[in-house]
Coordinates of C-alpha atoms in Angstrom, one line a residue:
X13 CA 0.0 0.0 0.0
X14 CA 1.1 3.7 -0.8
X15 CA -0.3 7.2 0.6
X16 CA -3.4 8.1 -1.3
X17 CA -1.8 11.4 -1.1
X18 CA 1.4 10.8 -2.8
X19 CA 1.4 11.1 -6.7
X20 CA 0.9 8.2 -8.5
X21 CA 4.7 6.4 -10.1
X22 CA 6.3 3.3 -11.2
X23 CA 9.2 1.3 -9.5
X24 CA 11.8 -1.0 -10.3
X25 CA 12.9 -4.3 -8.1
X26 CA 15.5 -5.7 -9.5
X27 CA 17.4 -9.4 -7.4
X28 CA 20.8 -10.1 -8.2
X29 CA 21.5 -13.9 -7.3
X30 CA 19.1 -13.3 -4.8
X31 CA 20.6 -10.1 -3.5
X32 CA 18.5 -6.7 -3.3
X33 CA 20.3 -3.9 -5.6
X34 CA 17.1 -1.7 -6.1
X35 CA 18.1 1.2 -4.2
X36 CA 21.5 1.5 -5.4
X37 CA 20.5 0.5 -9.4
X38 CA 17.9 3.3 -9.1
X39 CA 19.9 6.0 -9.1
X40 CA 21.8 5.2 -12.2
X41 CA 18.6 3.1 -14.4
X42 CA 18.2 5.2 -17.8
X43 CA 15.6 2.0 -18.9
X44 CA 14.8 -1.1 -18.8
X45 CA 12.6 -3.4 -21.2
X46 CA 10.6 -6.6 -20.6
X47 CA 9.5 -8.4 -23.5
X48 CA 6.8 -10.6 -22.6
X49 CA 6.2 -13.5 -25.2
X50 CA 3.0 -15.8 -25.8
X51 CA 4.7 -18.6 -27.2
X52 CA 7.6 -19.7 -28.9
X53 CA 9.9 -17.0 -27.9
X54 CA 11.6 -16.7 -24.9
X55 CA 11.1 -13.3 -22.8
X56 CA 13.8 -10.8 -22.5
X57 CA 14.9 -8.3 -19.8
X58 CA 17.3 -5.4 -20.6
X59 CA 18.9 -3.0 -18.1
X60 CA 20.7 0.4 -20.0
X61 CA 22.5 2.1 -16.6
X62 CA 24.4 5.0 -17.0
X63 CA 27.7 5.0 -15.2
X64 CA 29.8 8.1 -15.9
X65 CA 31.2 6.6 -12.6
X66 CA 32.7 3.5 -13.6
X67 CA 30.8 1.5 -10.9
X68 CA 28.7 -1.0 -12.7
X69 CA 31.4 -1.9 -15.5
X70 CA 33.7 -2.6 -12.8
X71 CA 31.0 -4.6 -10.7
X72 CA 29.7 -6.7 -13.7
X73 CA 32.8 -7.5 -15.0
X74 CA 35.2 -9.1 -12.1
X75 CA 39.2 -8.8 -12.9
X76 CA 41.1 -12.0 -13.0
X77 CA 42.9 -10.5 -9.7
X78 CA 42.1 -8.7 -7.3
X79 CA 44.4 -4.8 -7.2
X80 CA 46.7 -4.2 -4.9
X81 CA 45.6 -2.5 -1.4
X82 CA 45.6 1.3 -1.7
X83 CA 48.1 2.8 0.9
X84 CA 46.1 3.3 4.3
X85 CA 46.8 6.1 6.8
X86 CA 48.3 5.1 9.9
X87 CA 46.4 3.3 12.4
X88 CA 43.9 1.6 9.5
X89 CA 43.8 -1.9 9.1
X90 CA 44.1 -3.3 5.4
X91 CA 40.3 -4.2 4.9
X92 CA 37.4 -2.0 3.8
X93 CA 38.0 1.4 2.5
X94 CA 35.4 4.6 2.1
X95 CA 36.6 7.4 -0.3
X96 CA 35.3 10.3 -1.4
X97 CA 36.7 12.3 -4.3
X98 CA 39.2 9.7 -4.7
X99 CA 40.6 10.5 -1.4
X100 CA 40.4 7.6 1.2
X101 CA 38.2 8.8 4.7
X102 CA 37.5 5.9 6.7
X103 CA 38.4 1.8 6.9
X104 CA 35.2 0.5 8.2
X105 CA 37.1 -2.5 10.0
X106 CA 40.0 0.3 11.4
X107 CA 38.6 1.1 15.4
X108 CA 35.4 -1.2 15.5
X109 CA 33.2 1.5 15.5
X110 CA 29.5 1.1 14.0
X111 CA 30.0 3.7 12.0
X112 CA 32.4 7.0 10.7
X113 CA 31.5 10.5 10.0
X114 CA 32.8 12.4 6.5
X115 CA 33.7 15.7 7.8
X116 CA 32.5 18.5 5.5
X117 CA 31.1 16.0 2.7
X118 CA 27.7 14.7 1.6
X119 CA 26.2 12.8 -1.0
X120 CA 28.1 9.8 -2.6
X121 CA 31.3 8.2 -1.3
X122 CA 32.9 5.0 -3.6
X123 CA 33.1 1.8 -1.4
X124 CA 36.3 -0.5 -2.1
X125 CA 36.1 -3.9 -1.0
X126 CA 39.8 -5.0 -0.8
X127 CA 38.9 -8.3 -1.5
X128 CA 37.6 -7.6 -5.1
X129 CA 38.7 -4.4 -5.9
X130 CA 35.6 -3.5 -6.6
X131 CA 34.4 -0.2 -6.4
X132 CA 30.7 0.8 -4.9
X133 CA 28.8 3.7 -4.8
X134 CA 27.2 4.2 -0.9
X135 CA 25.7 6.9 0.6
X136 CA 26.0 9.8 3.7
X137 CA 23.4 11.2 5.6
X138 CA 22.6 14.8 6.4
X139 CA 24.9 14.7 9.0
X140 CA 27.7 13.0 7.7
X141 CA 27.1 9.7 8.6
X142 CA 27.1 6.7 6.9
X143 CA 26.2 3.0 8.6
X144 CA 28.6 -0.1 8.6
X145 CA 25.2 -2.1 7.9
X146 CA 25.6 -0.5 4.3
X147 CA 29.5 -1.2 4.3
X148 CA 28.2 -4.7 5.1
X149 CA 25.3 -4.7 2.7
X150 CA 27.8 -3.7 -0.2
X151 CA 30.3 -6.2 0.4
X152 CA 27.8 -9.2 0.6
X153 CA 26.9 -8.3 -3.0
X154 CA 30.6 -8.0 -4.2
X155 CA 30.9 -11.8 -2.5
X156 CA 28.0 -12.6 -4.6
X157 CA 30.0 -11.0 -7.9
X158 CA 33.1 -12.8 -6.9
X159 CA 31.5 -16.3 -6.5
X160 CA 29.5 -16.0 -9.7
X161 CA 32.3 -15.2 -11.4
X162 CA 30.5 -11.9 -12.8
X163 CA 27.4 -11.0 -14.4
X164 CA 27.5 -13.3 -17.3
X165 CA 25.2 -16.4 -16.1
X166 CA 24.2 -14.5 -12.8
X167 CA 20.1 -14.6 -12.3
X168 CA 18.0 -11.6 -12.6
X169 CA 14.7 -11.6 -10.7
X170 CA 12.8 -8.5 -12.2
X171 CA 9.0 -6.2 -11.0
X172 CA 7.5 -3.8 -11.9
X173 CA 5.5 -1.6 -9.1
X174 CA 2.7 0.6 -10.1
X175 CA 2.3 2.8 -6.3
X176 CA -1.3 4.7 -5.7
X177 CA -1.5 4.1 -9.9
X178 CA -5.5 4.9 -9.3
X179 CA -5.3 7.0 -6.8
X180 CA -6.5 4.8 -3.8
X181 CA -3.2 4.2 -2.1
X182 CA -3.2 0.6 -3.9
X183 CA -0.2 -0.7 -5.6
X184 CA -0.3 -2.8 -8.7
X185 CA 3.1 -5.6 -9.2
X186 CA 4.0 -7.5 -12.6
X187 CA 6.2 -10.0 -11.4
X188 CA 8.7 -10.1 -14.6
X189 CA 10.4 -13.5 -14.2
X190 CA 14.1 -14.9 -13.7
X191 CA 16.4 -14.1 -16.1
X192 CA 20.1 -15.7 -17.1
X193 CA 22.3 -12.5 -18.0
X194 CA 23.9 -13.7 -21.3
X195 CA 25.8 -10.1 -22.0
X196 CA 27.0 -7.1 -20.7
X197 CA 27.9 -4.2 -23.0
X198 CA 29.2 -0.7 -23.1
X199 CA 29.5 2.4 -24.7
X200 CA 30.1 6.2 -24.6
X201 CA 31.2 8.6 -24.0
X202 CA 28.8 9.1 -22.3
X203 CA 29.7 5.5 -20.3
X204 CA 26.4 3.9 -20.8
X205 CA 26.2 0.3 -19.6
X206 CA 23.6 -2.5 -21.8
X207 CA 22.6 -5.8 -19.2
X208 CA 20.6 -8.3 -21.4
X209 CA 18.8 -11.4 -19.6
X210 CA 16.8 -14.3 -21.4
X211 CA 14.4 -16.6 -19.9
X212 CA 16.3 -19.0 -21.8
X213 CA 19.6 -18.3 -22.2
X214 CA 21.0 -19.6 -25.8
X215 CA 24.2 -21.3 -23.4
X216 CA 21.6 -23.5 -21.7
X217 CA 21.8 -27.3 -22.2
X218 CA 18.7 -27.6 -23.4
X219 CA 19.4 -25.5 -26.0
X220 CA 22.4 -27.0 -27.2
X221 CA 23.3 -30.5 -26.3
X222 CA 21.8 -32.6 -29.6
X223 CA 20.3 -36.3 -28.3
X224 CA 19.3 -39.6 -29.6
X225 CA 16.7 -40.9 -28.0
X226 CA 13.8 -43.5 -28.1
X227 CA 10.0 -42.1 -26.7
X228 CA 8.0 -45.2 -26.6
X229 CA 4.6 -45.5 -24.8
X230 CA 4.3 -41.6 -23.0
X231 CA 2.0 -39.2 -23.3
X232 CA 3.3 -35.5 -24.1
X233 CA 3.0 -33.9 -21.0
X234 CA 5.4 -36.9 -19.5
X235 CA 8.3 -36.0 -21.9
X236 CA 7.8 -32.2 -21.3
X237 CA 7.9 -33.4 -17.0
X238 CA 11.2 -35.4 -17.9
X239 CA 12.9 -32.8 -20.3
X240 CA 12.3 -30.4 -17.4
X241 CA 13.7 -31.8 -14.8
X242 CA 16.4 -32.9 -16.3
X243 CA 17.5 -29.4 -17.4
X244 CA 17.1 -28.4 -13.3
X245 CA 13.5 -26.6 -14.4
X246 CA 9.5 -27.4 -13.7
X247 CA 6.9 -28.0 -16.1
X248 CA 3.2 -26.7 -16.7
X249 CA 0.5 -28.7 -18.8
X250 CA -2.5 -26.7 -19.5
X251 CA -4.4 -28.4 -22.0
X252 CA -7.5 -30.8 -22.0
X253 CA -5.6 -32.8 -25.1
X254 CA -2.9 -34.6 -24.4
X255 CA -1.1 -36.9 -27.5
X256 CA -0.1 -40.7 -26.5
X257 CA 2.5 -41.4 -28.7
X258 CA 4.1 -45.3 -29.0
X259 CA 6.9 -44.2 -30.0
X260 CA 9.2 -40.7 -31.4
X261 CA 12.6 -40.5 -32.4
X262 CA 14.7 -37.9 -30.8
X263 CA 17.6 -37.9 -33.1
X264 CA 20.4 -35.4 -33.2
X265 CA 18.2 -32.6 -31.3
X266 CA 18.1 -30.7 -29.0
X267 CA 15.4 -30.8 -25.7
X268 CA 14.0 -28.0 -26.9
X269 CA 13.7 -28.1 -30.3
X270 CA 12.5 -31.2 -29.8
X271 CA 9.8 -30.6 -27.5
X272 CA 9.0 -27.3 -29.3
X273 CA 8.4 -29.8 -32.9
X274 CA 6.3 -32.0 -30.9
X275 CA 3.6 -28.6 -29.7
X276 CA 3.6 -27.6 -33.2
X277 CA 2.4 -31.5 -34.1
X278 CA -0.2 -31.7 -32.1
X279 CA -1.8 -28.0 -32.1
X280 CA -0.3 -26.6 -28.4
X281 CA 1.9 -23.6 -27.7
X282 CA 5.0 -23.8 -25.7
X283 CA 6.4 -21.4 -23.8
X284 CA 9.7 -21.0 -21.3
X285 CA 9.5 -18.5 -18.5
X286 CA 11.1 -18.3 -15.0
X287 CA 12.7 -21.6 -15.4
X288 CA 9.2 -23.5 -15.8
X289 CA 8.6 -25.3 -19.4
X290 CA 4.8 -23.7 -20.3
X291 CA 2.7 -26.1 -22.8
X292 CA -0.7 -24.4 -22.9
X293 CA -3.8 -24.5 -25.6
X294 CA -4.0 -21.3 -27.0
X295 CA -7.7 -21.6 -27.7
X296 CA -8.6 -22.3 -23.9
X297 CA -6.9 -18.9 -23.2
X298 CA -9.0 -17.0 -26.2
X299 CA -12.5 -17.8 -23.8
X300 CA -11.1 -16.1 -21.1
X301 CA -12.6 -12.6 -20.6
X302 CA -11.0 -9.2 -21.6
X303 CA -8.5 -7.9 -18.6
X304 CA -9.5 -4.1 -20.6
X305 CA -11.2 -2.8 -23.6
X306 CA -9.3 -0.5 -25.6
X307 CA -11.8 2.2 -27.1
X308 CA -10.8 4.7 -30.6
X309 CA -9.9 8.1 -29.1
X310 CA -8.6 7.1 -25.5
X311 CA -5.6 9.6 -24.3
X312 CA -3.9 6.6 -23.5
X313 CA -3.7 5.2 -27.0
X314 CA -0.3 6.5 -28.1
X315 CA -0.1 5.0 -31.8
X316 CA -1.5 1.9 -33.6
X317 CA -1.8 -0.4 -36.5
X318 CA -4.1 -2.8 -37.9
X319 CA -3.8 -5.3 -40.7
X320 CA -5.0 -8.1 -42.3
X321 CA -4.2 -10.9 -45.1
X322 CA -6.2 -13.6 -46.9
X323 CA -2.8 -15.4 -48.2
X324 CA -3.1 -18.8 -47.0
X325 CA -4.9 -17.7 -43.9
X326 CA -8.6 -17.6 -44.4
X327 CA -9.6 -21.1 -44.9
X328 CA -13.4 -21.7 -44.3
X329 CA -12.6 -25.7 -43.5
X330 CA -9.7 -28.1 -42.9
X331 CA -10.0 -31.9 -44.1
X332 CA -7.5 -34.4 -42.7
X333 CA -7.1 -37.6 -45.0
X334 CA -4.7 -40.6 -44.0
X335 CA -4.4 -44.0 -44.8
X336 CA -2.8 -46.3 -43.1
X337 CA -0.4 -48.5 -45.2
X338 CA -0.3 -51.1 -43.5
X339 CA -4.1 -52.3 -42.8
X340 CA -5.1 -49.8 -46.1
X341 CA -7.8 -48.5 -44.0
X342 CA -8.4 -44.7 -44.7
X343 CA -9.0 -42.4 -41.5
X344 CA -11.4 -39.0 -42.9
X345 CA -12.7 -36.3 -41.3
X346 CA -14.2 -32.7 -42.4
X347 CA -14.1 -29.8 -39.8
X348 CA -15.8 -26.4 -40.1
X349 CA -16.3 -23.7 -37.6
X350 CA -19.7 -22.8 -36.6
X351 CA -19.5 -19.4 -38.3
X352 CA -17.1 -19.9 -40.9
X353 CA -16.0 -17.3 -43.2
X354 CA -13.1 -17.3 -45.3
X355 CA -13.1 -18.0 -48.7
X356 CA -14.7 -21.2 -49.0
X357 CA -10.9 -22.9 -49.7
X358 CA -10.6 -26.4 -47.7
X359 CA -7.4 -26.7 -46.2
X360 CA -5.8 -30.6 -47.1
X361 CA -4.0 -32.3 -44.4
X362 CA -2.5 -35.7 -44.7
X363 CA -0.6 -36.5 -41.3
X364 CA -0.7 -40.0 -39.0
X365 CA -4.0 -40.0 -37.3
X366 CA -5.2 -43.4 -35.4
X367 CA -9.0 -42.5 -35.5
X368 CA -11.6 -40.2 -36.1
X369 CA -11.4 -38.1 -33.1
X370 CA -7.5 -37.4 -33.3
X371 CA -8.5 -36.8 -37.1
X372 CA -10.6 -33.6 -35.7
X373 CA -8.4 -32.4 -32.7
X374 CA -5.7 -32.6 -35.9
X375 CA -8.3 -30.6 -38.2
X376 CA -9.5 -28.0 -35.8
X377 CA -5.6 -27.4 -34.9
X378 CA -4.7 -27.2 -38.2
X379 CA -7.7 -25.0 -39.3
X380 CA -6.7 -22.3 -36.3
X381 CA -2.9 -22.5 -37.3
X382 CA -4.1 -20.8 -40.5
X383 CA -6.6 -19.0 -39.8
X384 CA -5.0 -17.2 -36.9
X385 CA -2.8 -14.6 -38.5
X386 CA -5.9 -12.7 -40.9
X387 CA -6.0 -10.2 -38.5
X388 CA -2.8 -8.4 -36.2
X389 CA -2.7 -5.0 -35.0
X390 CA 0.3 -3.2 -32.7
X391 CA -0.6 -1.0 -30.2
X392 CA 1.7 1.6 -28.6
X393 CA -0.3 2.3 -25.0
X394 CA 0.4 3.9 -21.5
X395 CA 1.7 1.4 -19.1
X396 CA -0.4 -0.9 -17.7
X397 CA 0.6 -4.1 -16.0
X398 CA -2.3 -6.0 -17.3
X399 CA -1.3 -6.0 -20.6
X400 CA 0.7 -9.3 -21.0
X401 CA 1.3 -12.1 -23.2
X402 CA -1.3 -14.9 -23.1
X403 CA -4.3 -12.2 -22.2
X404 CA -7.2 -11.0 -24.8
X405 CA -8.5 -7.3 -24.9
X406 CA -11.8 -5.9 -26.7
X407 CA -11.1 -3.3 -29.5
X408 CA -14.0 -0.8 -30.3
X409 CA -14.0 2.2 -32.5
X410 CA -11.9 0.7 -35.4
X411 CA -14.9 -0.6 -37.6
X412 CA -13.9 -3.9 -39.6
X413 CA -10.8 -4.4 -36.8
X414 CA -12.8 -4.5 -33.6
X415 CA -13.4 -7.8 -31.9
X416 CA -11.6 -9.4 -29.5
X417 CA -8.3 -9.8 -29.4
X418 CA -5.3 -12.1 -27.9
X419 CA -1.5 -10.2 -26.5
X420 CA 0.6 -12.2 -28.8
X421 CA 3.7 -10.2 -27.5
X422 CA 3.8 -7.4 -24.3
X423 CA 6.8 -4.9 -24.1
X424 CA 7.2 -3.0 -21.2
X425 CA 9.0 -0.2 -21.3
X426 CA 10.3 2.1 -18.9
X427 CA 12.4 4.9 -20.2
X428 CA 11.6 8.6 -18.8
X429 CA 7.8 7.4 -18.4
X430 CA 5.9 3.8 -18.6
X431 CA 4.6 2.8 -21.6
X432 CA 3.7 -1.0 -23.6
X433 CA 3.7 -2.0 -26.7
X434 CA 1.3 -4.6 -28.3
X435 CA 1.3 -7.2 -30.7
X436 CA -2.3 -8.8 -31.4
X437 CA -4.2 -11.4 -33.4
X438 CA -7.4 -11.3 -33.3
X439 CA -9.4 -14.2 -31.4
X440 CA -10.9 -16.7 -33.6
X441 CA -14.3 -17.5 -32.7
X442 CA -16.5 -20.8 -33.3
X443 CA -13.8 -22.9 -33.0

């Protein structure tokens, strides 16, 4: 909760490895961008921080050795040392006291932990004083740095905090995900730092170690539990169909291409986010109810675009044909929404089916595959924590476009003010 009286704002909470830097990344955050993804993608999370200083290049990116010990004035122990305009002022391990004053400075001082050498920006009071808690706080995330071995692989835990966003003292979270940093860049002048985290980094095993192996007698949602755990992650099935298969050859690939060829045979969306394996029916999610409707000639509408295309996408039936050559027996079946439109073209499908009911799951899935991309639009909006992947929105005001609609993709983007960009498809209805 947040004072009713305080004006309304957004804030960042950013874990590193499970360590709390939002107060001190605050100070230097020029943006940061989460890319939410429906399926298929993986989400992103990028950090730009300005650092003028040289703080956060040194602190992402640990030297081989440590540096040499400054020289200390007499009476100070070689341990921690506070310094402000490059001067040194206080060892925080020197008398044992709980804390040092800074005569005749306030603001920042630079924090050296002697057993990194790295520097880090803390802070003085009004009065002078700074606490040997923060000295502390400081060096457990330098420990942090130094077992990692820097930022590169190190786990980003990202939210976004709307505080008193209606006015009622109530605060709104979007709780981002963890992200694997797989690169930290920079640039300048102007030193600008670039921290880029994936939900699934492209080093990760599951990603790159090709297998051969034998499915036999397992339903999908067991080989998505299996390929989960064994890449240390957990595994969500949300869908009422679930393929048996006697047997599928795994050969030469990886998990997840693997798994991902499997979701586009049988008609489900997959979908990797805070280390948990997502395999989810897209339709399911289309009968949910609007989280907003977005109306023509709202202030909060900063841009948008709507399109549409017939090219092999507006099929008004799907017919799946197979024949098994063994036995010779031929499996058919014809599906058709209940309102369908289109063009009156039947889409031909001739994949293994083993009756008449996996014959229509196959048609249906096959039919929406299609028919699925007639009609996108991109929407550039105020923030709004609502808006992610995976949720559908009613648009009004934008004659043959309105209709409800599904967030294929959800960018957040905080950068001098909140806003998010939308992609949509619009939500397919009678199937």
């Amino acid at each position: 909760m947040s004072a009713s009286s305080l004006a309304r704002r957004v804030e960042i909470c950013l874990e590193f490895e499970g360590v709390d830097i939002s107060t001190d990344i605050s100070q230097h955050l020029i943006a940061m961008t989460y890319t939410d993804n429906e399926e298929d993608k993986t989400d992103d999370l990028q950090l730009t921080l300005d650092d003028r200083d040289g703080v956060w290049l040194d602190w992402l990116n640990i030297p081989a050795q440590p540096p040499l010990p400054p020289a200390t004035s007499s009476g100070w122990k070689i341990g921690d040392v506070v310094t402000a305009n490059g001067r040194p002022q206080y060892s925080s391990y020197g008398n044992g006291n709980p804390g040092a004053m800074l005569n005749n400075y306030k603001g920042k001082v630079t924090y050296l932990n002697l057993k990194s050498g790295i520097p880090y920006p803390i802070h003085v009071d009004q009065k002078g004083w700074f606490a040997e808690s923060q000295v502390k706080k400081e060096e457990a995330k330098q420990d942090t740095m130094m077992q990692s071995g820097g930022a590169k692989g190190a786990m980003l835990h990202a939210l976004i905090v709307q505080k008193n966003w209606d006015f009622t003292g109530k605060d709104k979270m979007l709780n981002c995900g963890i992200f694997e940093v797989d690169s930290v860049d920079v640039s300048g002048p102007p030193e600008v730092v670039n921290i880029k985290g994936t939900s699934l980094p492209y080093t990760s095993t599951i990603r790159i170690e090709k297998k051969t192996k034998a499915w036999e007698n397992i339903y999908l949602s067991a080989i998505a539990e299996e390929i989960a755990v064994k890449n240390g992650m957990k595994s969500m099935f949300e869908s009422t169909y679930n393929p048996y298969y006697s047997r599928r050859e795994q050969v030469q690939q990886s998990d997840i291409v693997f798994l991902r060829g499997l979701c586009k045979g049988a008609g489900i969306s997959l979908k990797v986010t805070s280390k948990t394996i997502v395999l989810f029916d897209a339709a399911t999610y289309e009968q949910k109810n609007a989280v907003r409707t977005i109306q023509r000639g709202s202030a909060d509408i900063k841009s948008y675009r709507f399109g549409t295309n017939s090219n092999d996408t507006a099929y008004s039936s799907c017919k799946v044909s197979y024949t098994n050559p063994q036995t010779g027996k031929t499996i058919e079946y014809t599906y058709k929404p209940q309102n369908p439109d289109g063009t009156g073209q039947q889409l031909e499908i001739n994949e293994k089916v083993n009756n008449r009911e996996e014959a229509r799951q196959l048609a249906m899935k096959r039919l929406r595959e299609k028919n699925k991309r007639e009609f996108t639009a991109e929407l550039n909006l105020v923030g709004d924590l609502d808006l992610i992947a995976g949720v559908t929105v009613e648009v009004v005001g934008y004659g043959a476009f309105d209709g409800k609609y599904m967030v294929e993709s959800a960018t957040h983007n905080l950068a001098g003010g909140y806003t998010v960009k939308l992609k949509l498809r619009r939500v397919l209805e009678g199937y």
